[in-house]
Amino acid sequence: MWGHCGAGMSREKKPTSYPGVRYRENANRKHGIRQDRYFFIRYRVNGQLKEEGVGWASEGMTAEKASKLLGEIRENIRVGCGPQSLTERREQNEEAKIREQERAEREQRQAVLYGKFFEEEYFPTTSLKKKKGSIESEKALHTKWISPVLQAVPLLEISYSHIEKIINTMREAGRKPRTIKYALSVISQVWTYAKDKGIASGDSPTRRFKISRLDNERARFLTREEARMLLDELGKHSFDLRDMATLSLFCGLRAGEIFKLQWADIDMDAGTIFLRGTKAGNSRYAFFTDEVRNIITERAKSHHDRDQLLFPATNGNKRDRISKTFRLVVKELGLNDGIDDPKQKVVFHTLRHTFASWLAQGQIPLYNIQRLMGHSEARMVQRYAHLSSESMRQAVNVLNGALVPEEELPESAKVIPFRGR
């Protein structure tokens, strides 16, 4: 609207009946019965004469409209308030449009309900990238615990009290800390996805909550006899399941780590298994025992490629869960009979816990257990400290006689003083 260049534009500016308003004609274009006109206004700012184009007649501009614009500019100059040129007016109008657009977008974001966003945006997209088990778990947590509280709450209005209500409801229903933490993780993931979409900003409303893991740590581990019976019975149903259980029991491997093992990760000469990209984020090595070497040697007779999985699913792809056969065998052996506490029940992960427990009973230092388990933090293996009480007792024994006068100590306990120069 504000431009006035074009072919056929007359160089001569002609006056109108309105003071300070002039126009040029376009010789090649008509508007109605006469040539199209482009209007200008003239005024003084700080003693300087200024002229600005305001628009074409064909675009709706008239001498009268131009005169009204001129009057507004002159009045603003007189009182020292408001836009004092068409350029400034145009910039303010653009800024106003931007502010209005931002306001509309902000209102649109504020109107996004958590439940609708989860069901229509987050879940359909992220479920394409996740394992079946994770998809089912997230959906179940959303339906059972999260949706009743957040379904109709605007995403940007989720507060401390909303999250607290979800936590308290789950605790009252007897849900374990790990399950509660998983529910909060789902909310956090939804928030992060909303940030990526430009809807949310800042930290997730779940960030302030720290859920203790102490009550959810697995307590049960197998005796030697229970482990032998379990492996023997698994072998009667599935060699694959027996061998995977053996790796977990004697190497401390997680199920997910076993599922993605390839023959390229096995070093028969060194007797090691390389575990890359583990749950803790760091790669590590597991070491053969005689039991592990036996099953690796037997399976090696039929493998072909280095990139082939050690335990592929029946379709050749990577497994995503432990077979239900494991639970059936545990039931047949009665290992969970009379046990209601989930921490005391035997599951596949019990094998990894048993690995660490047996090492602790063997007086292996907790630091070594931490490294073998692939834990990133020492606190993760503190639960095994009571099993290595003998080594702890021996460590404390060095303090015996600390307060006894030196002349009363036996020669073997005396400290040789250090004499520097």
JSON list of N, CA and C in Angstrom, two decimals, residues 323-361:
[
{"chain": "A", "resi": 323, "resn": "SER", "atom": "N", "xyz": [10.09, -64.83, 27.73]},
{"chain": "A", "resi": 323, "resn": "SER", "atom": "CA", "xyz": [8.96, -65.72, 27.47]},
{"chain": "A", "resi": 323, "resn": "SER", "atom": "C", "xyz": [8.17, -65.99, 28.76]},
{"chain": "A", "resi": 324, "resn": "LYS", "atom": "N", "xyz": [6.85, -66.15, 28.60]},
{"chain": "A", "resi": 324, "resn": "LYS", "atom": "CA", "xyz": [5.99, -66.49, 29.73]},
{"chain": "A", "resi": 324, "resn": "LYS", "atom": "C", "xyz": [6.38, -67.83, 30.35]},
{"chain": "A", "resi": 325, "resn": "THR", "atom": "N", "xyz": [7.15, -68.62, 29.59]},
{"chain": "A", "resi": 325, "resn": "THR", "atom": "CA", "xyz": [7.58, -69.92, 30.10]},
{"chain": "A", "resi": 325, "resn": "THR", "atom": "C", "xyz": [8.35, -69.78, 31.40]},
{"chain": "A", "resi": 326, "resn": "PHE", "atom": "N", "xyz": [9.12, -68.69, 31.53]},
{"chain": "A", "resi": 326, "resn": "PHE", "atom": "CA", "xyz": [9.90, -68.48, 32.76]},
{"chain": "A", "resi": 326, "resn": "PHE", "atom": "C", "xyz": [8.97, -68.42, 33.96]},
{"chain": "A", "resi": 327, "resn": "ARG", "atom": "N", "xyz": [7.89, -67.65, 33.86]},
{"chain": "A", "resi": 327, "resn": "ARG", "atom": "CA", "xyz": [6.95, -67.52, 34.97]},
{"chain": "A", "resi": 327, "resn": "ARG", "atom": "C", "xyz": [6.26, -68.86, 35.27]},
{"chain": "A", "resi": 328, "resn": "LEU", "atom": "N", "xyz": [5.97, -69.61, 34.21]},
{"chain": "A", "resi": 328, "resn": "LEU", "atom": "CA", "xyz": [5.31, -70.91, 34.41]},
{"chain": "A", "resi": 328, "resn": "LEU", "atom": "C", "xyz": [6.23, -71.89, 35.12]},
{"chain": "A", "resi": 329, "resn": "VAL", "atom": "N", "xyz": [7.52, -71.87, 34.78]},
{"chain": "A", "resi": 329, "resn": "VAL", "atom": "CA", "xyz": [8.48, -72.77, 35.43]},
{"chain": "A", "resi": 329, "resn": "VAL", "atom": "C", "xyz": [8.64, -72.40, 36.89]},
{"chain": "A", "resi": 330, "resn": "VAL", "atom": "N", "xyz": [8.74, -71.10, 37.17]},
{"chain": "A", "resi": 330, "resn": "VAL", "atom": "CA", "xyz": [8.84, -70.64, 38.57]},
{"chain": "A", "resi": 330, "resn": "VAL", "atom": "C", "xyz": [7.64, -71.11, 39.37]},
{"chain": "A", "resi": 331, "resn": "LYS", "atom": "N", "xyz": [6.46, -71.05, 38.73]},
{"chain": "A", "resi": 331, "resn": "LYS", "atom": "CA", "xyz": [5.25, -71.50, 39.41]},
{"chain": "A", "resi": 331, "resn": "LYS", "atom": "C", "xyz": [5.28, -73.00, 39.66]},
{"chain": "A", "resi": 332, "resn": "GLU", "atom": "N", "xyz": [5.74, -73.77, 38.65]},
{"chain": "A", "resi": 332, "resn": "GLU", "atom": "CA", "xyz": [5.83, -75.23, 38.80]},
{"chain": "A", "resi": 332, "resn": "GLU", "atom": "C", "xyz": [6.74, -75.61, 39.95]},
{"chain": "A", "resi": 333, "resn": "LEU", "atom": "N", "xyz": [7.84, -74.86, 40.11]},
{"chain": "A", "resi": 333, "resn": "LEU", "atom": "CA", "xyz": [8.80, -75.17, 41.17]},
{"chain": "A", "resi": 333, "resn": "LEU", "atom": "C", "xyz": [8.35, -74.65, 42.53]},
{"chain": "A", "resi": 334, "resn": "GLY", "atom": "N", "xyz": [7.29, -73.84, 42.54]},
{"chain": "A", "resi": 334, "resn": "GLY", "atom": "CA", "xyz": [6.77, -73.32, 43.80]},
{"chain": "A", "resi": 334, "resn": "GLY", "atom": "C", "xyz": [7.65, -72.27, 44.44]},
{"chain": "A", "resi": 335, "resn": "LEU", "atom": "N", "xyz": [8.48, -71.60, 43.65]},
{"chain": "A", "resi": 335, "resn": "LEU", "atom": "CA", "xyz": [9.42, -70.63, 44.22]},
{"chain": "A", "resi": 335, "resn": "LEU", "atom": "C", "xyz": [8.73, -69.39, 44.78]},
{"chain": "A", "resi": 336, "resn": "ASN", "atom": "N", "xyz": [7.50, -69.15, 44.33]},
{"chain": "A", "resi": 336, "resn": "ASN", "atom": "CA", "xyz": [6.77, -67.98, 44.82]},
{"chain": "A", "resi": 336, "resn": "ASN", "atom": "C", "xyz": [5.57, -68.34, 45.67]},
{"chain": "A", "resi": 337, "resn": "ASP", "atom": "N", "xyz": [5.48, -69.59, 46.04]},
{"chain": "A", "resi": 337, "resn": "ASP", "atom": "CA", "xyz": [4.34, -70.04, 46.85]},
{"chain": "A", "resi": 337, "resn": "ASP", "atom": "C", "xyz": [4.29, -69.29, 48.18]},
{"chain": "A", "resi": 338, "resn": "GLY", "atom": "N", "xyz": [3.13, -68.75, 48.52]},
{"chain": "A", "resi": 338, "resn": "GLY", "atom": "CA", "xyz": [2.95, -68.09, 49.80]},
{"chain": "A", "resi": 338, "resn": "GLY", "atom": "C", "xyz": [3.60, -66.72, 49.91]},
{"chain": "A", "resi": 339, "resn": "ILE", "atom": "N", "xyz": [4.09, -66.20, 48.80]},
{"chain": "A", "resi": 339, "resn": "ILE", "atom": "CA", "xyz": [4.77, -64.89, 48.82]},
{"chain": "A", "resi": 339, "resn": "ILE", "atom": "C", "xyz": [3.87, -63.85, 48.16]},
{"chain": "A", "resi": 340, "resn": "ASP", "atom": "N", "xyz": [3.55, -62.80, 48.90]},
{"chain": "A", "resi": 340, "resn": "ASP", "atom": "CA", "xyz": [2.71, -61.72, 48.38]},
{"chain": "A", "resi": 340, "resn": "ASP", "atom": "C", "xyz": [3.52, -60.47, 48.03]},
{"chain": "A", "resi": 341, "resn": "ASP", "atom": "N", "xyz": [4.62, -60.26, 48.74]},
{"chain": "A", "resi": 341, "resn": "ASP", "atom": "CA", "xyz": [5.44, -59.07, 48.50]},
{"chain": "A", "resi": 341, "resn": "ASP", "atom": "C", "xyz": [6.15, -59.20, 47.15]},
{"chain": "A", "resi": 342, "resn": "PRO", "atom": "N", "xyz": [5.88, -58.28, 46.22]},
{"chain": "A", "resi": 342, "resn": "PRO", "atom": "CA", "xyz": [6.52, -58.36, 44.89]},
{"chain": "A", "resi": 342, "resn": "PRO", "atom": "C", "xyz": [8.04, -58.38, 44.96]},
{"chain": "A", "resi": 343, "resn": "LYS", "atom": "N", "xyz": [8.62, -57.74, 46.00]},
{"chain": "A", "resi": 343, "resn": "LYS", "atom": "CA", "xyz": [10.09, -57.70, 46.12]},
{"chain": "A", "resi": 343, "resn": "LYS", "atom": "C", "xyz": [10.66, -59.07, 46.44]},
{"chain": "A", "resi": 344, "resn": "GLN", "atom": "N", "xyz": [9.82, -59.93, 46.97]},
{"chain": "A", "resi": 344, "resn": "GLN", "atom": "CA", "xyz": [10.29, -61.25, 47.36]},
{"chain": "A", "resi": 344, "resn": "GLN", "atom": "C", "xyz": [10.02, -62.32, 46.31]},
{"chain": "A", "resi": 345, "resn": "LYS", "atom": "N", "xyz": [9.29, -61.95, 45.25]},
{"chain": "A", "resi": 345, "resn": "LYS", "atom": "CA", "xyz": [8.95, -62.93, 44.23]},
{"chain": "A", "resi": 345, "resn": "LYS", "atom": "C", "xyz": [10.09, -63.11, 43.23]},
{"chain": "A", "resi": 346, "resn": "VAL", "atom": "N", "xyz": [10.21, -64.35, 42.74]},
{"chain": "A", "resi": 346, "resn": "VAL", "atom": "CA", "xyz": [11.25, -64.65, 41.75]},
{"chain": "A", "resi": 346, "resn": "VAL", "atom": "C", "xyz": [10.74, -64.25, 40.36]},
{"chain": "A", "resi": 347, "resn": "VAL", "atom": "N", "xyz": [11.50, -63.37, 39.71]},
{"chain": "A", "resi": 347, "resn": "VAL", "atom": "CA", "xyz": [11.26, -62.98, 38.33]},
{"chain": "A", "resi": 347, "resn": "VAL", "atom": "C", "xyz": [12.59, -63.11, 37.62]},
{"chain": "A", "resi": 348, "resn": "PHE", "atom": "N", "xyz": [12.62, -62.83, 36.33]},
{"chain": "A", "resi": 348, "resn": "PHE", "atom": "CA", "xyz": [13.89, -62.99, 35.60]},
{"chain": "A", "resi": 348, "resn": "PHE", "atom": "C", "xyz": [14.97, -62.10, 36.20]},
{"chain": "A", "resi": 349, "resn": "HIS", "atom": "N", "xyz": [14.61, -60.88, 36.62]},
{"chain": "A", "resi": 349, "resn": "HIS", "atom": "CA", "xyz": [15.60, -59.96, 37.18]},
{"chain": "A", "resi": 349, "resn": "HIS", "atom": "C", "xyz": [16.21, -60.47, 38.47]},
{"chain": "A", "resi": 350, "resn": "THR", "atom": "N", "xyz": [15.52, -61.44, 39.12]},
{"chain": "A", "resi": 350, "resn": "THR", "atom": "CA", "xyz": [16.06, -62.04, 40.34]},
{"chain": "A", "resi": 350, "resn": "THR", "atom": "C", "xyz": [17.41, -62.69, 40.08]},
{"chain": "A", "resi": 351, "resn": "LEU", "atom": "N", "xyz": [17.61, -63.18, 38.86]},
{"chain": "A", "resi": 351, "resn": "LEU", "atom": "CA", "xyz": [18.88, -63.83, 38.51]},
{"chain": "A", "resi": 351, "resn": "LEU", "atom": "C", "xyz": [20.04, -62.84, 38.58]},
{"chain": "A", "resi": 352, "resn": "ARG", "atom": "N", "xyz": [19.83, -61.65, 38.08]},
{"chain": "A", "resi": 352, "resn": "ARG", "atom": "CA", "xyz": [20.86, -60.61, 38.13]},
{"chain": "A", "resi": 352, "resn": "ARG", "atom": "C", "xyz": [21.11, -60.20, 39.59]},
{"chain": "A", "resi": 353, "resn": "HIS", "atom": "N", "xyz": [20.06, -60.10, 40.36]},
{"chain": "A", "resi": 353, "resn": "HIS", "atom": "CA", "xyz": [20.19, -59.76, 41.77]},
{"chain": "A", "resi": 353, "resn": "HIS", "atom": "C", "xyz": [20.93, -60.87, 42.52]},
{"chain": "A", "resi": 354, "resn": "THR", "atom": "N", "xyz": [20.67, -62.11, 42.12]},
{"chain": "A", "resi": 354, "resn": "THR", "atom": "CA", "xyz": [21.36, -63.24, 42.74]},
{"chain": "A", "resi": 354, "resn": "THR", "atom": "C", "xyz": [22.86, -63.19, 42.43]},
{"chain": "A", "resi": 355, "resn": "PHE", "atom": "N", "xyz": [23.22, -62.85, 41.21]},
{"chain": "A", "resi": 355, "resn": "PHE", "atom": "CA", "xyz": [24.62, -62.69, 40.81]},
{"chain": "A", "resi": 355, "resn": "PHE", "atom": "C", "xyz": [25.34, -61.76, 41.78]},
{"chain": "A", "resi": 356, "resn": "ALA", "atom": "N", "xyz": [24.76, -60.58, 42.02]},
{"chain": "A", "resi": 356, "resn": "ALA", "atom": "CA", "xyz": [25.39, -59.61, 42.90]},
{"chain": "A", "resi": 356, "resn": "ALA", "atom": "C", "xyz": [25.42, -60.10, 44.35]},
{"chain": "A", "resi": 357, "resn": "SER", "atom": "N", "xyz": [24.35, -60.76, 44.77]},
{"chain": "A", "resi": 357, "resn": "SER", "atom": "CA", "xyz": [24.27, -61.24, 46.15]},
{"chain": "A", "resi": 357, "resn": "SER", "atom": "C", "xyz": [25.32, -62.31, 46.42]},
{"chain": "A", "resi": 358, "resn": "TRP", "atom": "N", "xyz": [25.50, -63.22, 45.48]},
{"chain": "A", "resi": 358, "resn": "TRP", "atom": "CA", "xyz": [26.51, -64.26, 45.65]},
{"chain": "A", "resi": 358, "resn": "TRP", "atom": "C", "xyz": [27.91, -63.66, 45.70]},
{"chain": "A", "resi": 359, "resn": "LEU", "atom": "N", "xyz": [28.16, -62.64, 44.86]},
{"chain": "A", "resi": 359, "resn": "LEU", "atom": "CA", "xyz": [29.47, -61.99, 44.90]},
{"chain": "A", "resi": 359, "resn": "LEU", "atom": "C", "xyz": [29.71, -61.34, 46.26]},
{"chain": "A", "resi": 360, "resn": "ALA", "atom": "N", "xyz": [28.69, -60.67, 46.80]},
{"chain": "A", "resi": 360, "resn": "ALA", "atom": "CA", "xyz": [28.84, -60.03, 48.10]},
{"chain": "A", "resi": 360, "resn": "ALA", "atom": "C", "xyz": [29.10, -61.06, 49.20]},
{"chain": "A", "resi": 361, "resn": "GLN", "atom": "N", "xyz": [28.40, -62.20, 49.12]},
{"chain": "A", "resi": 361, "resn": "GLN", "atom": "CA", "xyz": [28.63, -63.26, 50.09]},
{"chain": "A", "resi": 361, "resn": "GLN", "atom": "C", "xyz": [30.04, -63.82, 49.98]}
]
